[in-house]
Amino acid sequence: MAGWIKSFFEKTKKGTCKTEHTKTGTSPQTTSSLSVAINGSIRWSKDYDVLICHSEEDISYVKELVSYLESTPERFRCFLQLRDSSPGSAICTELSEAVRNSHCWVMVITASFLNDPWCKYQMHQALSESPLPNGRTIPLVRNLSRNQYPEELRFIYYTDTTMDQDGGFAKVKKTITYCK
């Protein structure tokens, strides 16, 4: 199995941060050149950096997004329901806990997302967790007209990846990096 595919299906380790001591031995520093926002205690207070809410029909697109985010130097810890949910658990409990245990939430909004009651449930859970447009809810629109955009999210800017997927992924990465 290709390395990136294997790493995609392996669960990421929760709450680990590699550190090394300075030459004086006084204080630890992170080994990578991550921003203060990524290394801050806010990031490590949650199990995941980002939850990806999506329709099952959009799984191949979502796998590309997760692969991109988890392979960046920041090594974002992504929650992907099909990979990270516990078998035998109640779906609504798993979705609610995933929202609560994630710092940011990416909503991959497509026509199939809008027709999926579990996607809407998860979107409402995320909005109830952080109702203000503070950057924690990140709408990612794909192949959707403006008038189809969910009314619940009308006060939050979105990124349309229909024409520029790589640019959209980079915007998501930047938003997660600086999210407080």
PDB file of C-alpha atoms in Angstrom:
ATOM      1  CA  MET A   1       0.000   0.000   0.000  1.00  0.00           C
ATOM      2  CA  ALA A   2       1.350   3.458  -0.883  1.00  0.00           C
ATOM      3  CA  GLY A   3       2.791   5.350   2.086  1.00  0.00           C
ATOM      4  CA  TRP A   4       0.354   8.255   2.022  1.00  0.00           C
ATOM      5  CA  ILE A   5      -2.639   5.917   1.689  1.00  0.00           C
ATOM      6  CA  LYS A   6      -1.410   3.814   4.614  1.00  0.00           C
ATOM      7  CA  SER A   7      -0.887   6.915   6.753  1.00  0.00           C
ATOM      8  CA  PHE A   8      -4.325   8.166   5.745  1.00  0.00           C
ATOM      9  CA  PHE A   9      -6.015   5.104   7.195  1.00  0.00           C
ATOM     10  CA  GLU A  10      -3.923   5.005  10.351  1.00  0.00           C
ATOM     11  CA  LYS A  11      -5.272   6.999  13.245  1.00  0.00           C
ATOM     12  CA  THR A  12      -3.162   9.996  14.094  1.00  0.00           C
ATOM     13  CA  LYS A  13      -1.728  10.100  17.578  1.00  0.00           C
ATOM     14  CA  LYS A  14      -3.683  12.397  19.824  1.00  0.00           C
ATOM     15  CA  GLY A  15      -2.042  15.192  21.785  1.00  0.00           C
ATOM     16  CA  THR A  16       1.589  14.467  21.013  1.00  0.00           C
ATOM     17  CA  CYS A  17       4.137  17.188  20.428  1.00  0.00           C
ATOM     18  CA  LYS A  18       7.775  16.388  19.777  1.00  0.00           C
ATOM     19  CA  THR A  19      10.092  18.684  21.743  1.00  0.00           C
ATOM     20  CA  GLU A  20      13.792  19.108  22.235  1.00  0.00           C
ATOM     21  CA  HIS A  21      15.777  21.039  24.826  1.00  0.00           C
ATOM     22  CA  THR A  22      17.849  24.073  23.920  1.00  0.00           C
ATOM     23  CA  LYS A  23      21.627  23.990  24.330  1.00  0.00           C
ATOM     24  CA  THR A  24      21.307  25.618  27.740  1.00  0.00           C
ATOM     25  CA  GLY A  25      18.861  22.919  28.751  1.00  0.00           C
ATOM     26  CA  THR A  26      16.410  25.383  30.247  1.00  0.00           C
ATOM     27  CA  SER A  27      13.250  25.181  28.190  1.00  0.00           C
ATOM     28  CA  PRO A  28      11.825  22.877  25.534  1.00  0.00           C
ATOM     29  CA  GLN A  29      11.209  24.124  22.000  1.00  0.00           C
ATOM     30  CA  THR A  30       9.230  22.469  19.246  1.00  0.00           C
ATOM     31  CA  THR A  31      11.335  20.851  16.559  1.00  0.00           C
ATOM     32  CA  SER A  32       9.367  22.230  13.641  1.00  0.00           C
ATOM     33  CA  SER A  33       8.896  25.850  12.684  1.00  0.00           C
ATOM     34  CA  LEU A  34       5.190  25.992  13.406  1.00  0.00           C
ATOM     35  CA  SER A  35       3.432  29.219  14.203  1.00  0.00           C
ATOM     36  CA  VAL A  36       2.513  30.171  17.750  1.00  0.00           C
ATOM     37  CA  ALA A  37      -1.138  29.551  16.873  1.00  0.00           C
ATOM     38  CA  ILE A  38      -0.426  25.913  16.035  1.00  0.00           C
ATOM     39  CA  ASN A  39       1.788  25.269  19.061  1.00  0.00           C
ATOM     40  CA  GLY A  40      -0.457  27.120  21.485  1.00  0.00           C
ATOM     41  CA  SER A  41      -2.248  25.327  24.258  1.00  0.00           C
ATOM     42  CA  ILE A  42      -5.567  25.834  22.473  1.00  0.00           C
ATOM     43  CA  ARG A  43      -4.559  23.337  19.806  1.00  0.00           C
ATOM     44  CA  TRP A  44      -3.487  20.705  22.306  1.00  0.00           C
ATOM     45  CA  SER A  45      -6.549  21.128  24.505  1.00  0.00           C
ATOM     46  CA  LYS A  46      -8.599  19.252  21.865  1.00  0.00           C
ATOM     47  CA  ASP A  47      -8.138  15.746  20.476  1.00  0.00           C
ATOM     48  CA  TYR A  48      -8.324  16.980  16.884  1.00  0.00           C
ATOM     49  CA  ASP A  49      -7.366  20.181  15.089  1.00  0.00           C
ATOM     50  CA  VAL A  50     -10.163  19.853  12.582  1.00  0.00           C
ATOM     51  CA  LEU A  51     -13.271  17.798  11.992  1.00  0.00           C
ATOM     52  CA  ILE A  52     -14.243  17.247   8.368  1.00  0.00           C
ATOM     53  CA  CYS A  53     -18.025  17.131   7.971  1.00  0.00           C
ATOM     54  CA  HIS A  54     -19.042  15.749   4.592  1.00  0.00           C
ATOM     55  CA  SER A  55     -21.480  13.567   2.720  1.00  0.00           C
ATOM     56  CA  GLU A  56     -20.409   9.993   2.013  1.00  0.00           C
ATOM     57  CA  GLU A  57     -20.752  10.775  -1.705  1.00  0.00           C
ATOM     58  CA  ASP A  58     -17.882  13.271  -1.388  1.00  0.00           C
ATOM     59  CA  ILE A  59     -15.426  10.867   0.272  1.00  0.00           C
ATOM     60  CA  SER A  60     -12.802  10.876  -2.509  1.00  0.00           C
ATOM     61  CA  TYR A  61     -12.620  14.689  -2.460  1.00  0.00           C
ATOM     62  CA  VAL A  62     -12.483  14.656   1.355  1.00  0.00           C
ATOM     63  CA  LYS A  63      -9.656  12.081   1.331  1.00  0.00           C
ATOM     64  CA  GLU A  64      -7.623  14.490  -0.805  1.00  0.00           C
ATOM     65  CA  LEU A  65      -8.313  17.319   1.663  1.00  0.00           C
ATOM     66  CA  VAL A  66      -7.399  15.190   4.696  1.00  0.00           C
ATOM     67  CA  SER A  67      -4.273  13.872   2.993  1.00  0.00           C
ATOM     68  CA  TYR A  68      -3.237  17.461   2.229  1.00  0.00           C
ATOM     69  CA  LEU A  69      -3.863  18.696   5.790  1.00  0.00           C
ATOM     70  CA  GLU A  70      -2.183  15.745   7.513  1.00  0.00           C
ATOM     71  CA  SER A  71       0.901  15.912   5.275  1.00  0.00           C
ATOM     72  CA  THR A  72       1.626  19.620   5.830  1.00  0.00           C
ATOM     73  CA  PRO A  73       4.498  20.574   8.157  1.00  0.00           C
ATOM     74  CA  GLU A  74       1.861  21.356  10.805  1.00  0.00           C
ATOM     75  CA  ARG A  75       0.604  17.736  10.613  1.00  0.00           C
ATOM     76  CA  PHE A  76      -2.959  18.648  11.446  1.00  0.00           C
ATOM     77  CA  ARG A  77      -4.902  16.023  13.369  1.00  0.00           C
ATOM     78  CA  CYS A  78      -8.072  15.505  11.313  1.00  0.00           C
ATOM     79  CA  PHE A  79     -11.209  13.701  12.423  1.00  0.00           C
ATOM     80  CA  LEU A  80     -12.765  11.754   9.591  1.00  0.00           C
ATOM     81  CA  GLN A  81     -15.909   9.890  10.613  1.00  0.00           C
ATOM     82  CA  LEU A  82     -15.353   6.740   8.547  1.00  0.00           C
ATOM     83  CA  ARG A  83     -11.811   6.373   9.855  1.00  0.00           C
ATOM     84  CA  ASP A  84     -11.962   7.701  13.412  1.00  0.00           C
ATOM     85  CA  SER A  85     -15.386   6.739  14.806  1.00  0.00           C
ATOM     86  CA  SER A  86     -15.625   3.824  17.216  1.00  0.00           C
ATOM     87  CA  PRO A  87     -17.511   0.824  15.830  1.00  0.00           C
ATOM     88  CA  GLY A  88     -20.656   0.061  17.796  1.00  0.00           C
ATOM     89  CA  SER A  89     -21.084   3.599  19.120  1.00  0.00           C
ATOM     90  CA  ALA A  90     -24.231   5.608  18.574  1.00  0.00           C
ATOM     91  CA  ILE A  91     -23.874   7.843  15.519  1.00  0.00           C
ATOM     92  CA  CYS A  92     -25.284  10.965  17.193  1.00  0.00           C
ATOM     93  CA  THR A  93     -22.957  10.484  20.186  1.00  0.00           C
ATOM     94  CA  GLU A  94     -19.912  10.024  17.956  1.00  0.00           C
ATOM     95  CA  LEU A  95     -20.766  13.102  15.882  1.00  0.00           C
ATOM     96  CA  SER A  96     -21.404  15.277  18.946  1.00  0.00           C
ATOM     97  CA  GLU A  97     -18.175  14.168  20.628  1.00  0.00           C
ATOM     98  CA  ALA A  98     -16.217  14.727  17.426  1.00  0.00           C
ATOM     99  CA  VAL A  99     -17.503  18.298  17.230  1.00  0.00           C
ATOM    100  CA  ARG A 100     -16.734  18.912  20.898  1.00  0.00           C
ATOM    101  CA  ASN A 101     -13.233  17.392  20.629  1.00  0.00           C
ATOM    102  CA  SER A 102     -12.184  19.339  17.517  1.00  0.00           C
ATOM    103  CA  HIS A 103     -10.790  22.844  17.434  1.00  0.00           C
ATOM    104  CA  CYS A 104     -12.176  23.749  13.984  1.00  0.00           C
ATOM    105  CA  TRP A 105     -14.837  22.293  11.710  1.00  0.00           C
ATOM    106  CA  VAL A 106     -14.640  22.137   7.923  1.00  0.00           C
ATOM    107  CA  MET A 107     -18.040  21.735   6.290  1.00  0.00           C
ATOM    108  CA  VAL A 108     -17.657  20.337   2.752  1.00  0.00           C
ATOM    109  CA  ILE A 109     -20.884  21.757   1.399  1.00  0.00           C
ATOM    110  CA  THR A 110     -22.178  20.094  -1.743  1.00  0.00           C
ATOM    111  CA  ALA A 111     -25.642  19.199  -2.989  1.00  0.00           C
ATOM    112  CA  SER A 112     -25.308  15.785  -1.331  1.00  0.00           C
ATOM    113  CA  PHE A 113     -24.272  17.465   1.971  1.00  0.00           C
ATOM    114  CA  LEU A 114     -27.477  19.504   1.894  1.00  0.00           C
ATOM    115  CA  ASN A 115     -29.550  16.343   1.377  1.00  0.00           C
ATOM    116  CA  ASP A 116     -27.849  14.357   4.154  1.00  0.00           C
ATOM    117  CA  PRO A 117     -29.590  14.698   7.555  1.00  0.00           C
ATOM    118  CA  TRP A 118     -26.433  13.623   9.435  1.00  0.00           C
ATOM    119  CA  CYS A 119     -24.429  16.399   7.765  1.00  0.00           C
ATOM    120  CA  LYS A 120     -27.032  18.953   8.792  1.00  0.00           C
ATOM    121  CA  TYR A 121     -27.044  17.522  12.314  1.00  0.00           C
ATOM    122  CA  GLN A 122     -23.269  17.871  12.544  1.00  0.00           C
ATOM    123  CA  MET A 123     -23.389  21.387  11.079  1.00  0.00           C
ATOM    124  CA  HIS A 124     -25.905  22.406  13.753  1.00  0.00           C
ATOM    125  CA  GLN A 125     -23.756  20.802  16.460  1.00  0.00           C
ATOM    126  CA  ALA A 126     -20.751  22.832  15.293  1.00  0.00           C
ATOM    127  CA  LEU A 127     -22.781  26.040  15.180  1.00  0.00           C
ATOM    128  CA  SER A 128     -24.106  25.429  18.696  1.00  0.00           C
ATOM    129  CA  GLU A 129     -20.545  24.814  19.939  1.00  0.00           C
ATOM    130  CA  SER A 130     -19.321  28.093  18.455  1.00  0.00           C
ATOM    131  CA  PRO A 131     -22.219  30.236  17.191  1.00  0.00           C
ATOM    132  CA  LEU A 132     -20.137  33.287  16.267  1.00  0.00           C
ATOM    133  CA  PRO A 133     -18.203  33.675  13.005  1.00  0.00           C
ATOM    134  CA  ASN A 134     -14.827  33.367  14.736  1.00  0.00           C
ATOM    135  CA  GLY A 135     -13.099  31.180  12.151  1.00  0.00           C
ATOM    136  CA  ARG A 136     -13.767  27.841  13.839  1.00  0.00           C
ATOM    137  CA  THR A 137     -16.460  26.873  11.300  1.00  0.00           C
ATOM    138  CA  ILE A 138     -14.923  26.749   7.828  1.00  0.00           C
ATOM    139  CA  PRO A 139     -17.422  26.276   4.981  1.00  0.00           C
ATOM    140  CA  LEU A 140     -15.876  24.755   1.860  1.00  0.00           C
ATOM    141  CA  VAL A 141     -18.289  24.940  -1.067  1.00  0.00           C
ATOM    142  CA  ARG A 142     -18.001  22.671  -4.102  1.00  0.00           C
ATOM    143  CA  ASN A 143     -20.228  22.683  -7.192  1.00  0.00           C
ATOM    144  CA  LEU A 144     -22.942  24.721  -5.477  1.00  0.00           C
ATOM    145  CA  SER A 145     -24.591  27.995  -6.472  1.00  0.00           C
ATOM    146  CA  ARG A 146     -24.717  30.901  -4.032  1.00  0.00           C
ATOM    147  CA  ASN A 147     -28.485  30.595  -3.555  1.00  0.00           C
ATOM    148  CA  GLN A 148     -28.025  26.959  -2.407  1.00  0.00           C
ATOM    149  CA  TYR A 149     -25.642  27.997   0.396  1.00  0.00           C
ATOM    150  CA  PRO A 150     -27.199  27.037   3.770  1.00  0.00           C
ATOM    151  CA  GLU A 151     -29.087  29.838   5.439  1.00  0.00           C
ATOM    152  CA  GLU A 152     -27.584  28.861   8.809  1.00  0.00           C
ATOM    153  CA  LEU A 153     -24.128  29.787   7.494  1.00  0.00           C
ATOM    154  CA  ARG A 154     -25.053  33.017   5.689  1.00  0.00           C
ATOM    155  CA  PHE A 155     -23.035  35.116   8.160  1.00  0.00           C
ATOM    156  CA  ILE A 156     -19.818  33.123   7.552  1.00  0.00           C
ATOM    157  CA  TYR A 157     -17.545  33.580   4.540  1.00  0.00           C
ATOM    158  CA  TYR A 158     -16.940  30.421   2.550  1.00  0.00           C
ATOM    159  CA  THR A 159     -14.298  29.184   0.135  1.00  0.00           C
ATOM    160  CA  ASP A 160     -15.447  27.863  -3.224  1.00  0.00           C
ATOM    161  CA  THR A 161     -13.162  25.084  -4.477  1.00  0.00           C
ATOM    162  CA  THR A 162     -15.087  24.340  -7.649  1.00  0.00           C
ATOM    163  CA  MET A 163     -12.480  26.012  -9.876  1.00  0.00           C
ATOM    164  CA  ASP A 164      -9.382  26.060  -7.631  1.00  0.00           C
ATOM    165  CA  GLN A 165      -9.139  23.048  -5.335  1.00  0.00           C
ATOM    166  CA  ASP A 166      -5.488  23.592  -4.340  1.00  0.00           C
ATOM    167  CA  GLY A 167      -6.094  27.253  -3.526  1.00  0.00           C
ATOM    168  CA  GLY A 168      -9.121  26.291  -1.435  1.00  0.00           C
ATOM    169  CA  PHE A 169      -7.142  23.684   0.479  1.00  0.00           C
ATOM    170  CA  ALA A 170      -4.415  26.284   1.170  1.00  0.00           C
ATOM    171  CA  LYS A 171      -7.042  28.717   2.510  1.00  0.00           C
ATOM    172  CA  VAL A 172      -8.418  26.020   4.813  1.00  0.00           C
ATOM    173  CA  LYS A 173      -4.894  25.294   6.078  1.00  0.00           C
ATOM    174  CA  LYS A 174      -4.258  28.980   6.748  1.00  0.00           C
ATOM    175  CA  THR A 175      -7.581  29.384   8.551  1.00  0.00           C
ATOM    176  CA  ILE A 176      -6.911  26.374  10.793  1.00  0.00           C
ATOM    177  CA  THR A 177      -3.397  27.630  11.512  1.00  0.00           C
ATOM    178  CA  TYR A 178      -4.579  31.002  12.790  1.00  0.00           C
ATOM    179  CA  CYS A 179      -7.866  29.933  14.360  1.00  0.00           C
ATOM    180  CA  LYS A 180      -8.130  30.861  18.027  1.00  0.00           C
TER     181      LYS A 180
END
